[in-house]
């Protein structure tokens, strides 16, 4: 409920012999108001990345999604593990690109404090494939990153989680009610993004498509 307060100054006077005016100290105070209105952001307004996004990578590692709306994913990283030779044992490979960091950036410009949830999964249960071939037993791990935001953001931060990616959607960053307002990025150190590859796989250039899903309430 909006209240408007009017303040009146009560002056108590006493006429003394010399005609002087006596004013109590309490009667020297007053009040004033300052106000501002906050409206929703234009849903088509672009949001810049929180930090640099590897401009030297070719192709670019962090392309904008071009999503619109007042709750959206702004950026997600493409991950490259490079070229390796067949091994006779299980190998764990660290990601090589993006050069600076691997990230997913979300903007919540609704101003409602409703919370949100970001999930990730493979597009298919096969995960990494090369034509008709499947990279059997491969395990992609996205570590719990650091949640970063623009300087001065007053919102409580969302929570980032480690995810071993599979065909089921899993929570990678979650904002409970009244947290995660504004723009937030789950920033993962690229070398901590890992791919476990067992022996016994066929040669090939394997790729996997990651599906990132943003819902408008926390899980």
Coordinates of C-alpha atoms in Angstrom, one line a residue, residues 59-185:
X59 CA 34.9 -20.6 -34.8
X60 CA 33.7 -18.5 -31.9
X61 CA 33.2 -20.5 -28.7
X62 CA 30.5 -18.4 -27.1
X63 CA 28.0 -17.3 -29.7
X64 CA 25.0 -15.4 -28.5
X65 CA 21.8 -17.4 -28.6
X66 CA 19.8 -14.4 -29.9
X67 CA 17.0 -15.5 -27.5
X68 CA 14.5 -12.7 -26.5
X69 CA 12.1 -12.3 -23.6
X70 CA 12.5 -11.1 -20.0
X71 CA 13.8 -14.6 -19.0
X72 CA 16.3 -16.1 -21.4
X73 CA 19.6 -17.8 -22.1
X74 CA 22.1 -15.2 -23.5
X75 CA 25.2 -17.3 -24.2
X76 CA 26.3 -20.9 -24.0
X77 CA 29.7 -22.3 -24.9
X78 CA 30.7 -24.7 -27.6
X79 CA 33.3 -27.1 -26.2
X80 CA 36.3 -28.5 -28.1
X81 CA 38.5 -31.4 -26.7
X82 CA 40.9 -31.3 -29.6
X83 CA 42.4 -34.3 -31.5
X84 CA 43.8 -37.4 -29.7
X85 CA 45.0 -40.9 -30.7
X86 CA 43.4 -44.2 -29.8
X87 CA 44.5 -45.4 -26.4
X88 CA 44.7 -48.8 -24.8
X89 CA 43.3 -47.5 -21.5
X90 CA 40.6 -45.1 -20.3
X91 CA 41.6 -41.5 -20.8
X92 CA 40.3 -38.3 -19.3
X93 CA 40.6 -35.4 -21.6
X94 CA 40.4 -31.7 -20.6
X95 CA 38.6 -29.3 -22.8
X96 CA 40.8 -27.0 -24.9
X97 CA 38.3 -24.4 -25.9
X98 CA 36.8 -21.9 -25.0
X99 CA 40.2 -20.4 -24.3
X100 CA 39.1 -18.3 -21.3
X101 CA 36.2 -20.2 -19.7
X102 CA 33.2 -22.3 -20.4
X103 CA 29.9 -20.7 -19.5
X104 CA 26.1 -20.4 -19.7
X105 CA 24.6 -17.0 -19.1
X106 CA 21.0 -16.3 -18.0
X107 CA 19.1 -13.0 -17.7
X108 CA 16.1 -12.7 -15.5
X109 CA 14.7 -9.3 -16.2
X110 CA 11.1 -10.0 -14.9
X111 CA 11.7 -8.3 -11.6
X112 CA 9.3 -10.8 -9.8
X113 CA 11.7 -12.9 -7.8
X114 CA 9.9 -16.0 -9.1
X115 CA 13.2 -17.9 -9.5
X116 CA 14.3 -20.1 -12.4
X117 CA 16.1 -23.3 -13.3
X118 CA 18.7 -24.1 -16.0
X119 CA 19.1 -27.8 -17.1
X120 CA 21.3 -29.6 -19.6
X121 CA 21.2 -32.9 -21.3
X122 CA 22.3 -34.7 -24.5
X123 CA 20.0 -34.3 -27.5
X124 CA 20.0 -38.1 -27.9
X125 CA 20.8 -40.9 -25.5
X126 CA 23.8 -41.8 -27.7
X127 CA 25.7 -38.7 -26.7
X128 CA 28.8 -38.5 -28.8
X129 CA 28.5 -39.8 -32.4
X130 CA 30.4 -39.9 -35.6
X131 CA 28.1 -40.8 -38.4
X132 CA 26.7 -44.2 -37.4
X133 CA 29.4 -44.7 -34.7
X134 CA 28.9 -44.0 -31.0
X135 CA 31.6 -43.1 -28.5
X136 CA 30.7 -45.8 -26.1
X137 CA 31.1 -45.2 -22.4
X138 CA 32.1 -41.6 -22.9
X139 CA 31.4 -39.4 -19.9
X140 CA 31.2 -35.6 -20.2
X141 CA 31.5 -33.7 -16.9
X142 CA 30.6 -30.1 -16.5
X143 CA 32.0 -28.9 -13.1
X144 CA 30.2 -26.7 -10.6
X145 CA 31.2 -23.3 -11.8
X146 CA 31.4 -19.9 -10.2
X147 CA 28.2 -17.8 -10.5
X148 CA 29.2 -14.4 -11.7
X149 CA 27.1 -11.2 -12.3
X150 CA 27.5 -7.6 -13.2
X151 CA 29.2 -5.4 -10.7
X152 CA 26.8 -4.0 -8.1
X153 CA 24.0 -6.5 -8.5
X154 CA 22.0 -6.6 -5.3
X155 CA 20.3 -10.0 -5.8
X156 CA 21.3 -13.1 -3.9
X157 CA 23.2 -15.5 -6.2
X158 CA 21.9 -18.7 -7.9
X159 CA 23.6 -22.1 -7.2
X160 CA 25.8 -23.9 -9.8
X161 CA 26.0 -27.7 -9.8
X162 CA 28.3 -30.3 -11.3
X163 CA 26.6 -32.3 -14.0
X164 CA 27.7 -35.6 -15.7
X165 CA 25.7 -35.2 -18.9
X166 CA 23.4 -37.9 -20.1
X167 CA 20.0 -38.1 -21.9
X168 CA 18.1 -36.8 -18.9
X169 CA 17.8 -33.1 -18.1
X170 CA 19.8 -32.2 -14.9
X171 CA 20.0 -29.0 -12.9
X172 CA 23.2 -27.1 -13.7
X173 CA 22.2 -23.6 -12.3
X174 CA 19.2 -22.9 -10.1
X175 CA 17.8 -19.7 -8.7
X176 CA 15.5 -20.1 -5.7
X177 CA 12.7 -17.5 -5.1
X178 CA 14.1 -14.0 -4.8
X179 CA 17.6 -15.0 -6.1
X180 CA 19.2 -14.9 -9.5
X181 CA 17.7 -11.6 -10.5
X182 CA 19.5 -9.7 -13.3
X183 CA 22.2 -11.4 -15.4
X184 CA 24.1 -14.4 -14.2
X185 CA 26.7 -16.7 -15.7

